[in-house]
């Protein structure tokens, strides 16, 4: 009797309660959740209710995932198999799920990701977490046909290289985390189709160099983390075409120079723990940065060539005769507007405003004195016309007659006629024309 009462109470306060091999069924965020956590399971539980939407199997000893997984749980939305002993993900193991959007596989013993694991997934979003495994090999088609908005976590593994087409079919990747691996280089075409990627993290690898085209095509990228690598220099155009990039983390590398050509969207560049060389070239570069504040903690970075001194201390004391000359190449670069000083901007703005005011004044002058200008133009036109008219044979004109005639036009003759000077004006005009 007591047991029945307790079951009724659980139904009221904790939704529905069922038992499947001591697993409990309840609801979580509106999903029917089957919880089989911390039960020392070595395989998937038997007779799972096919209405299950969220399956929790974390912290067990499971080594394999059933091949007919999608047939057993057709309504599955989320699955958590973290902290188990899974070593391999077989082809098609997660295929054909219609609603699955979250797969938690972190902290297992996976070494290889085979091809077509996610083929046929139709969810609109996907969060795939493979953090802290022992992954060394990823098949080029491992993520084939994964068309959902994807957050992919491959951090804390043993990945030393990636095939150029590893992510080619992950068309809508939003977040990619490759932290804490053994990458020393990146293929040029690795991110070529990632137009929607917002966040890319590559920290704690062994990357020593990057191609100028590595990040081309990442049109939506906002945040990139390259800290704790072995970069000694950066191509001048590396980030210039990432027009939405806001934050670049370059801390703890081997950089001696700061990046010059940056997109206009940038708001923060982290450079702490780099062996920056403090010299006149650096001073010229800093003087021409439009927003020095984007260089976070830069003033406190120790200078490689001045022991126990920071960049701010050295550059304040450094005298450079060629500072202006050195800065010219920077100002003439593609990113001129980004690294021009604020004083230069004010001067340019003043010139532009002056030109606009002058243009407005000219337009007003023409509008107010348009009649006078038209009249003067008409007079000039008549003078030119009359001066080029052929003379009639036998006609003789004195220099004074030509001068008087040229000073008259049809409008003045008409005015004189109205004032009673008809005879004189017409006589002079006709004499000039050779009529009399």
Short mmCIF file of C-alpha atoms in Angstrom, two decimals:
data_model
loop_
_atom_site.label_atom_id
_atom_site.label_comp_id
_atom_site.label_asym_id
_atom_site.label_seq_id
_atom_site.Cartn_x
_atom_site.Cartn_y
_atom_site.Cartn_z
CA UNK A 1 0.00 0.00 0.00
CA UNK A 2 2.78 2.40 0.94
CA UNK A 3 4.60 1.60 -2.29
CA UNK A 4 1.53 2.49 -4.32
CA UNK A 5 1.16 5.80 -2.53
CA UNK A 6 4.80 6.69 -3.23
CA UNK A 7 4.36 5.85 -6.90
CA UNK A 8 1.34 8.17 -7.14
CA UNK A 9 3.31 10.99 -5.50
CA UNK A 10 6.20 10.49 -7.98
CA UNK A 11 3.79 10.63 -10.90
CA UNK A 12 2.43 13.98 -9.68
CA UNK A 13 5.73 15.72 -8.90
CA UNK A 14 8.27 14.00 -11.16
CA UNK A 15 6.15 13.19 -14.18
CA UNK A 16 6.15 9.58 -15.25
CA UNK A 17 8.30 6.96 -13.53
CA UNK A 18 9.28 3.66 -15.16
CA UNK A 19 12.01 1.11 -14.67
CA UNK A 20 14.11 -0.46 -17.40
CA UNK A 21 16.97 -2.46 -15.92
CA UNK A 22 16.84 -0.11 -12.94
CA UNK A 23 16.88 2.93 -15.27
CA UNK A 24 14.43 5.69 -14.50
CA UNK A 25 12.12 7.43 -16.92
CA UNK A 26 11.18 11.04 -16.31
CA UNK A 27 10.98 14.30 -18.19
CA UNK A 28 13.73 16.85 -18.83
CA UNK A 29 13.13 20.08 -20.75
CA UNK A 30 9.99 18.61 -22.18
CA UNK A 31 11.73 15.40 -23.37
CA UNK A 32 11.04 11.88 -22.19
CA UNK A 33 14.36 11.06 -20.51
CA UNK A 34 15.64 7.58 -19.70
CA UNK A 35 18.44 7.86 -17.14
CA UNK A 36 20.87 4.96 -16.80
CA UNK A 37 23.86 6.86 -15.40
CA UNK A 38 26.47 5.38 -13.03
CA UNK A 39 25.04 1.87 -13.18
CA UNK A 40 28.21 -0.04 -14.15
CA UNK A 41 26.60 -1.01 -17.48
CA UNK A 42 28.84 -2.74 -20.02
CA UNK A 43 26.33 -2.56 -22.87
CA UNK A 44 23.19 -0.73 -23.84
CA UNK A 45 20.21 -1.63 -21.64
CA UNK A 46 17.69 -4.08 -23.03
CA UNK A 47 14.08 -3.30 -23.87
CA UNK A 48 14.46 0.47 -24.02
CA UNK A 49 11.13 2.22 -24.45
CA UNK A 50 11.10 3.38 -28.09
CA UNK A 51 9.35 6.60 -26.99
CA UNK A 52 12.61 7.69 -25.28
CA UNK A 53 13.81 11.11 -26.49
CA UNK A 54 16.77 11.71 -24.17
CA UNK A 55 19.00 8.74 -23.29
CA UNK A 56 21.58 9.19 -20.50
CA UNK A 57 24.25 6.50 -20.26
CA UNK A 58 27.16 8.53 -18.93
CA UNK A 59 29.70 7.12 -16.46
CA UNK A 60 29.35 3.43 -17.27
CA UNK A 61 31.65 0.86 -18.92
CA UNK A 62 29.98 0.61 -22.33
CA UNK A 63 32.38 -0.31 -25.16
CA UNK A 64 30.14 -0.49 -28.24
CA UNK A 65 27.09 1.23 -29.68
CA UNK A 66 24.51 -1.08 -31.32
CA UNK A 67 24.48 -0.95 -35.13
CA UNK A 68 20.69 -0.85 -35.29
CA UNK A 69 20.62 2.03 -32.87
CA UNK A 70 18.29 4.19 -34.97
CA UNK A 71 15.73 1.38 -35.22
CA UNK A 72 15.68 0.92 -31.44
CA UNK A 73 15.13 4.61 -30.64
CA UNK A 74 13.50 6.33 -33.64
CA UNK A 75 12.39 9.36 -31.57
CA UNK A 76 15.78 10.07 -29.98
CA UNK A 77 16.67 13.77 -29.70
CA UNK A 78 19.64 13.68 -27.28
CA UNK A 79 22.09 11.00 -26.17
CA UNK A 80 24.80 11.24 -23.52
CA UNK A 81 27.37 8.39 -23.58
CA UNK A 82 30.21 10.36 -21.98
CA UNK A 83 32.69 8.77 -19.58
CA UNK A 84 32.50 5.25 -21.01
CA UNK A 85 34.98 2.91 -22.77
CA UNK A 86 33.91 3.34 -26.40
CA UNK A 87 36.90 2.91 -28.74
CA UNK A 88 35.46 3.12 -32.25
CA UNK A 89 32.54 4.78 -34.01
CA UNK A 90 31.40 2.49 -36.78
CA UNK A 91 30.05 3.74 -40.12
CA UNK A 92 26.39 4.76 -40.08
CA UNK A 93 26.07 4.24 -36.32
CA UNK A 94 24.22 7.54 -35.96
CA UNK A 95 22.62 7.54 -39.41
CA UNK A 96 18.96 7.92 -40.21
CA UNK A 97 17.90 9.64 -37.02
CA UNK A 98 15.25 12.19 -37.84
CA UNK A 99 15.38 14.28 -34.65
CA UNK A 100 18.79 13.64 -33.05
CA UNK A 101 20.54 16.96 -32.35
CA UNK A 102 22.92 16.30 -29.40
CA UNK A 103 25.57 13.57 -29.11
CA UNK A 104 27.79 13.58 -26.02
CA UNK A 105 30.80 11.28 -26.51
CA UNK A 106 33.46 13.10 -24.49
CA UNK A 107 35.83 11.23 -22.18
CA UNK A 108 35.82 7.89 -23.96
CA UNK A 109 38.66 5.97 -25.63
CA UNK A 110 37.83 6.66 -29.28
CA UNK A 111 40.90 6.51 -31.54
CA UNK A 112 39.34 6.55 -35.01
CA UNK A 113 36.30 8.22 -36.56
CA UNK A 114 35.22 6.21 -39.58
CA UNK A 115 33.32 7.40 -42.64
CA UNK A 116 29.64 8.27 -42.96
CA UNK A 117 28.92 8.13 -39.23
CA UNK A 118 26.25 10.80 -39.42
CA UNK A 119 24.89 10.09 -42.89
CA UNK A 120 21.18 10.71 -43.13
CA UNK A 121 20.75 12.89 -40.05
CA UNK A 122 17.91 15.31 -40.72
CA UNK A 123 17.96 17.53 -37.63
CA UNK A 124 18.33 21.28 -38.16
CA UNK A 125 20.91 21.62 -35.37
CA UNK A 126 23.67 19.34 -34.11
CA UNK A 127 25.96 19.51 -31.08
CA UNK A 128 28.64 16.85 -31.39
CA UNK A 129 31.09 16.59 -28.49
CA UNK A 130 34.14 14.32 -28.89
CA UNK A 131 36.31 16.08 -26.32
CA UNK A 132 39.02 14.25 -24.38
CA UNK A 133 39.32 11.03 -26.35
CA UNK A 134 42.40 9.55 -28.04
CA UNK A 135 41.48 10.42 -31.62
CA UNK A 136 44.38 10.23 -34.05
CA UNK A 137 42.58 9.54 -37.34
CA UNK A 138 39.51 11.12 -38.90
CA UNK A 139 38.26 9.70 -42.19
CA UNK A 140 37.78 12.45 -44.85
CA UNK A 141 34.09 11.49 -45.05
CA UNK A 142 33.54 11.08 -41.31
CA UNK A 143 31.24 14.10 -41.18
CA UNK A 144 29.81 13.62 -44.65
CA UNK A 145 26.27 14.94 -45.16
CA UNK A 146 26.14 16.62 -41.79
CA UNK A 147 24.10 19.57 -43.03
CA UNK A 148 22.72 20.86 -39.72
CA UNK A 149 23.89 23.95 -37.83
CA UNK A 150 26.78 22.19 -36.13
CA UNK A 151 28.88 22.78 -33.01
CA UNK A 152 31.79 20.33 -33.27
CA UNK A 153 34.15 19.75 -30.35
CA UNK A 154 37.33 17.77 -31.15
CA UNK A 155 39.51 19.32 -28.46
CA UNK A 156 41.90 17.40 -26.17
CA UNK A 157 42.75 14.58 -28.59
CA UNK A 158 45.83 13.36 -30.44
CA UNK A 159 45.09 14.77 -33.89
CA UNK A 160 48.33 15.69 -35.67
CA UNK A 161 46.94 16.30 -39.17
CA UNK A 162 43.65 16.79 -40.97
CA UNK A 163 42.71 15.87 -44.52
CA UNK A 164 41.89 18.97 -46.64
CA UNK A 165 38.32 17.68 -47.12
CA UNK A 166 37.60 16.74 -43.51
CA UNK A 167 34.93 19.44 -43.12
CA UNK A 168 33.97 19.94 -46.75
CA UNK A 169 30.49 18.49 -46.28
CA UNK A 170 29.78 20.14 -42.94
CA UNK A 171 28.06 23.02 -44.66
CA UNK A 172 26.61 24.81 -41.65
CA UNK A 173 29.29 24.54 -38.98
CA UNK A 174 28.91 27.30 -36.39
CA UNK A 175 31.50 26.42 -33.73
CA UNK A 176 34.66 24.35 -34.26
CA UNK A 177 36.97 23.51 -31.37
CA UNK A 178 40.34 21.85 -32.16
CA UNK A 179 42.11 22.92 -28.97
CA UNK A 180 44.82 20.88 -27.33
CA UNK A 181 45.82 18.60 -30.19
CA UNK A 182 49.11 18.11 -32.05
CA UNK A 183 48.44 20.08 -35.22
CA UNK A 184 51.53 21.74 -36.70
CA UNK A 185 49.97 22.99 -39.92
CA UNK A 186 46.56 23.47 -41.53
CA UNK A 187 45.66 22.63 -45.15
CA UNK A 188 44.78 25.71 -47.20
CA UNK A 189 41.36 24.34 -48.15
CA UNK A 190 40.39 22.97 -44.73
CA UNK A 191 37.81 25.72 -44.08
CA UNK A 192 36.90 26.60 -47.66
CA UNK A 193 33.15 25.90 -47.36
CA UNK A 194 32.60 27.22 -43.84
CA UNK A 195 30.70 30.40 -44.68
CA UNK A 196 28.67 30.25 -41.44
CA UNK A 197 31.48 29.51 -38.98
CA UNK A 198 31.42 32.03 -36.12
CA UNK A 199 33.98 30.65 -33.66
CA UNK A 200 37.21 28.79 -34.45
CA UNK A 201 39.56 27.67 -31.69
CA UNK A 202 43.02 26.22 -32.40
CA UNK A 203 44.76 26.97 -29.12
CA UNK A 204 47.35 24.67 -27.55
CA UNK A 205 48.61 23.07 -30.75
CA UNK A 206 52.02 23.20 -32.42
CA UNK A 207 51.16 25.41 -35.39
CA UNK A 208 54.30 27.19 -36.54
CA UNK A 209 53.12 28.75 -39.81
CA UNK A 210 49.95 29.59 -41.69
CA UNK A 211 49.24 30.16 -45.36
CA UNK A 212 47.83 33.50 -46.44
CA UNK A 213 44.75 31.65 -47.76
CA UNK A 214 44.07 29.52 -44.66
CA UNK A 215 41.06 31.52 -43.47
CA UNK A 216 39.74 32.74 -46.83
CA UNK A 217 36.03 32.03 -47.15
CA UNK A 218 35.24 32.37 -43.44
CA UNK A 219 32.89 35.25 -44.17
CA UNK A 220 31.01 35.04 -40.86
CA UNK A 221 33.96 34.39 -38.53
CA UNK A 222 33.83 36.59 -35.42
CA UNK A 223 36.28 34.99 -33.00
CA UNK A 224 39.50 33.05 -33.63
CA UNK A 225 41.86 31.67 -30.98
CA UNK A 226 45.43 30.82 -32.03
CA UNK A 227 47.00 31.19 -28.62
CA UNK A 228 49.62 28.81 -27.21
CA UNK A 229 51.08 27.79 -30.57
CA UNK A 230 54.50 28.27 -32.16
CA UNK A 231 53.77 31.06 -34.64
CA UNK A 232 56.81 33.20 -35.37
CA UNK A 233 55.17 35.42 -37.98
CA UNK A 234 51.86 35.94 -39.77
CA UNK A 235 51.15 36.57 -43.47
CA UNK A 236 50.20 40.21 -43.98
CA UNK A 237 46.80 39.35 -45.51
CA UNK A 238 45.94 36.48 -43.14
CA UNK A 239 42.86 38.09 -41.54
CA UNK A 240 42.24 40.98 -43.91
CA UNK A 241 39.36 39.34 -45.81
CA UNK A 242 37.49 38.16 -42.69
CA UNK A 243 35.25 41.20 -42.68
CA UNK A 244 33.26 40.26 -39.55
CA UNK A 245 36.19 39.23 -37.38
CA UNK A 246 36.13 40.93 -33.97
CA UNK A 247 38.51 39.07 -31.65
CA UNK A 248 41.93 37.55 -32.42
CA UNK A 249 43.80 35.75 -29.67
CA UNK A 250 47.53 35.39 -30.41
CA UNK A 251 48.79 35.07 -26.86
CA UNK A 252 51.73 32.80 -25.99
CA UNK A 253 53.27 32.43 -29.42
CA UNK A 254 56.70 33.38 -30.78
CA UNK A 255 55.64 36.55 -32.60
CA UNK A 256 58.16 39.38 -32.80
CA UNK A 257 55.84 41.70 -34.77
CA UNK A 258 52.19 42.62 -34.41
CA UNK A 259 49.78 42.09 -37.33
CA UNK A 260 49.36 45.17 -39.51
CA UNK A 261 46.53 44.53 -41.94
CA UNK A 262 43.38 43.88 -40.00
CA UNK A 263 39.71 44.06 -41.02
CA UNK A 264 37.80 47.18 -40.01
CA UNK A 265 35.52 45.06 -37.78
CA UNK A 266 38.29 44.11 -35.33
CA UNK A 267 37.83 45.24 -31.72
CA UNK A 268 40.42 43.18 -29.82
CA UNK A 269 43.83 41.63 -30.54
CA UNK A 270 45.44 39.71 -27.66
CA UNK A 271 49.24 39.61 -27.82
CA UNK A 272 50.40 38.86 -24.30
CA UNK A 273 53.40 36.53 -23.85
CA UNK A 274 55.04 37.10 -27.22
CA UNK A 275 58.72 38.10 -27.70
CA UNK A 276 57.88 41.44 -29.33
CA UNK A 277 60.85 43.39 -30.72
CA UNK A 278 60.68 47.04 -29.63
CA UNK A 279 62.28 49.23 -32.30
CA UNK A 280 61.52 52.18 -34.55
CA UNK A 281 59.49 50.04 -36.92
CA UNK A 282 57.19 49.03 -34.08
CA UNK A 283 56.98 52.63 -32.86
CA UNK A 284 55.97 53.85 -36.32
CA UNK A 285 53.41 51.09 -36.55
CA UNK A 286 51.84 51.97 -33.20
CA UNK A 287 51.74 55.69 -34.00
CA UNK A 288 49.66 54.90 -37.06
CA UNK A 289 47.14 52.59 -35.43
CA UNK A 290 43.74 54.27 -35.44
CA UNK A 291 42.64 52.43 -32.28
CA UNK A 292 45.59 51.41 -30.09
CA UNK A 293 43.09 50.12 -27.55
CA UNK A 294 42.48 47.02 -29.69
CA UNK A 295 45.93 45.77 -28.63
CA UNK A 296 44.95 44.29 -25.28
CA UNK A 297 47.65 44.36 -22.55
CA UNK A 298 50.18 45.45 -25.15
CA UNK A 299 51.72 48.15 -22.97
CA UNK A 300 52.81 45.53 -20.42
CA UNK A 301 54.41 43.06 -22.85
CA UNK A 302 58.16 42.61 -22.15
CA UNK A 303 60.40 43.59 -25.04
CA UNK A 304 62.61 40.85 -26.41
CA UNK A 305 65.51 43.23 -27.04
CA UNK A 306 65.22 45.20 -23.79
CA UNK A 307 65.39 43.08 -20.68
CA UNK A 308 63.01 43.94 -17.85
CA UNK A 309 61.34 46.71 -19.87
CA UNK A 310 57.84 46.75 -21.32
CA UNK A 311 56.83 47.98 -24.75
CA UNK A 312 55.38 51.16 -23.27
CA UNK A 313 58.56 51.98 -21.34
CA UNK A 314 60.86 51.35 -24.27
CA UNK A 315 58.78 53.18 -26.87
CA UNK A 316 58.48 56.25 -24.66
CA UNK A 317 62.27 56.51 -24.45
CA UNK A 318 63.09 55.33 -27.96
CA UNK A 319 64.23 58.11 -30.32
CA UNK A 320 63.63 57.41 -34.00
CA UNK A 321 64.76 59.84 -36.69
CA UNK A 322 63.07 57.81 -39.40
CA UNK A 323 59.74 57.29 -37.65
CA UNK A 324 57.83 59.25 -40.32
CA UNK A 325 59.64 57.56 -43.19
CA UNK A 326 59.13 54.14 -41.69
CA UNK A 327 55.42 54.69 -41.34
CA UNK A 328 54.83 55.47 -45.01
CA UNK A 329 54.61 51.84 -46.19
CA UNK A 330 52.06 51.19 -43.45
CA UNK A 331 49.91 54.12 -44.51
CA UNK A 332 50.06 53.05 -48.12
CA UNK A 333 48.93 49.52 -47.37
CA UNK A 334 45.48 48.15 -48.11
CA UNK A 335 44.47 48.81 -44.52
CA UNK A 336 45.35 52.52 -44.63
CA UNK A 337 42.08 53.58 -43.05
CA UNK A 338 42.57 51.21 -40.17
CA UNK A 339 46.03 52.30 -39.12
CA UNK A 340 45.88 56.01 -39.95
CA UNK A 341 46.21 58.18 -36.85
CA UNK A 342 43.22 60.02 -35.43
CA UNK A 343 44.86 63.36 -36.34
CA UNK A 344 45.04 62.30 -39.98
CA UNK A 345 41.35 61.44 -39.88
CA UNK A 346 40.45 64.89 -38.56
CA UNK A 347 42.51 66.55 -41.29
CA UNK A 348 40.90 64.42 -43.98
CA UNK A 349 37.43 65.15 -42.60
CA UNK A 350 38.14 68.90 -42.54
CA UNK A 351 39.26 68.81 -46.19
CA UNK A 352 36.15 66.92 -47.23
CA UNK A 353 33.86 69.33 -45.34
CA UNK A 354 35.65 72.35 -46.87
CA UNK A 355 35.19 70.93 -50.35
CA UNK A 356 31.48 70.35 -49.70
CA UNK A 357 31.01 73.93 -48.40
CA UNK A 358 32.86 75.35 -51.42
CA UNK A 359 30.70 73.32 -53.79
CA UNK A 360 27.52 74.55 -52.08
CA UNK A 361 28.69 78.16 -52.34
CA UNK A 362 29.42 77.79 -56.05
CA UNK A 363 25.99 76.30 -56.65
CA UNK A 364 24.31 79.15 -54.71
CA UNK A 365 26.32 81.78 -56.61
CA UNK A 366 25.28 80.28 -59.95
CA UNK A 367 21.63 80.12 -58.83
CA UNK A 368 21.51 83.75 -57.59
CA UNK A 369 23.31 85.27 -60.55
CA UNK A 370 22.10 82.93 -63.24
CA UNK A 371 20.42 85.73 -65.27
CA UNK A 372 23.56 87.84 -65.32
CA UNK A 373 25.69 84.82 -66.20
CA UNK A 374 23.32 83.84 -69.04
CA UNK A 375 23.27 87.40 -70.35
CA UNK A 376 27.06 87.67 -70.29
CA UNK A 377 27.34 84.35 -72.05
CA UNK A 378 24.86 85.45 -74.67
CA UNK A 379 26.82 88.66 -75.27
CA UNK A 380 30.05 86.75 -75.60
CA UNK A 381 28.40 84.40 -78.07
CA UNK A 382 27.14 87.31 -80.25
CA UNK A 383 30.54 88.96 -80.23
CA UNK A 384 32.16 85.77 -81.42
CA UNK A 385 29.49 85.29 -84.08
CA UNK A 386 29.73 88.83 -85.42
CA UNK A 387 33.52 88.78 -85.42
CA UNK A 388 33.52 85.75 -87.67
CA UNK A 389 30.91 87.01 -90.20
CA UNK A 390 32.21 87.52 -93.76
CA UNK A 391 32.28 91.12 -95.05
CA UNK A 392 30.39 92.21 -98.09
CA UNK A 393 32.50 93.33 -101.00
CA UNK A 394 33.17 97.04 -101.13
CA UNK A 395 32.25 97.67 -97.55
CA UNK A 396 34.67 99.57 -95.41
CA UNK A 397 34.60 99.75 -91.68
CA UNK A 398 36.71 101.76 -89.41
CA UNK A 399 38.11 100.29 -86.21
CA UNK A 400 35.74 102.51 -84.22
CA UNK A 401 32.68 101.25 -86.11
CA UNK A 402 33.67 97.62 -85.42
CA UNK A 403 34.16 98.39 -81.76
CA UNK A 404 30.78 100.04 -81.42
CA UNK A 405 29.03 97.31 -83.36
CA UNK A 406 30.62 94.51 -81.32
CA UNK A 407 29.40 96.10 -78.13
CA UNK A 408 25.78 95.83 -79.21
CA UNK A 409 23.60 92.78 -79.30
CA UNK A 410 20.01 92.21 -80.27
CA UNK A 411 18.71 92.68 -76.71
CA UNK A 412 20.32 96.13 -76.42
CA UNK A 413 18.98 97.18 -79.83
CA UNK A 414 15.51 96.13 -78.75
CA UNK A 415 15.91 98.11 -75.51
CA UNK A 416 17.14 101.21 -77.38
CA UNK A 417 14.28 100.90 -79.81
CA UNK A 418 11.81 101.00 -76.95
CA UNK A 419 13.53 104.09 -75.57
CA UNK A 420 13.31 106.00 -78.84
CA UNK A 421 16.77 105.32 -80.22
CA UNK A 422 15.54 103.13 -82.99
CA UNK A 423 17.11 105.01 -85.83
CA UNK A 424 20.61 105.28 -84.46
CA UNK A 425 20.82 101.67 -83.27
CA UNK A 426 19.47 100.20 -86.44
CA UNK A 427 21.74 102.40 -88.52
CA UNK A 428 24.82 101.30 -86.63
CA UNK A 429 23.76 97.66 -86.80
CA UNK A 430 23.07 97.81 -90.51
CA UNK A 431 26.32 99.57 -91.21
CA UNK A 432 28.20 96.87 -89.39
CA UNK A 433 26.36 94.23 -91.40
CA UNK A 434 27.26 95.95 -94.62
CA UNK A 435 23.71 96.92 -95.43
CA UNK A 436 24.51 100.65 -95.59
#
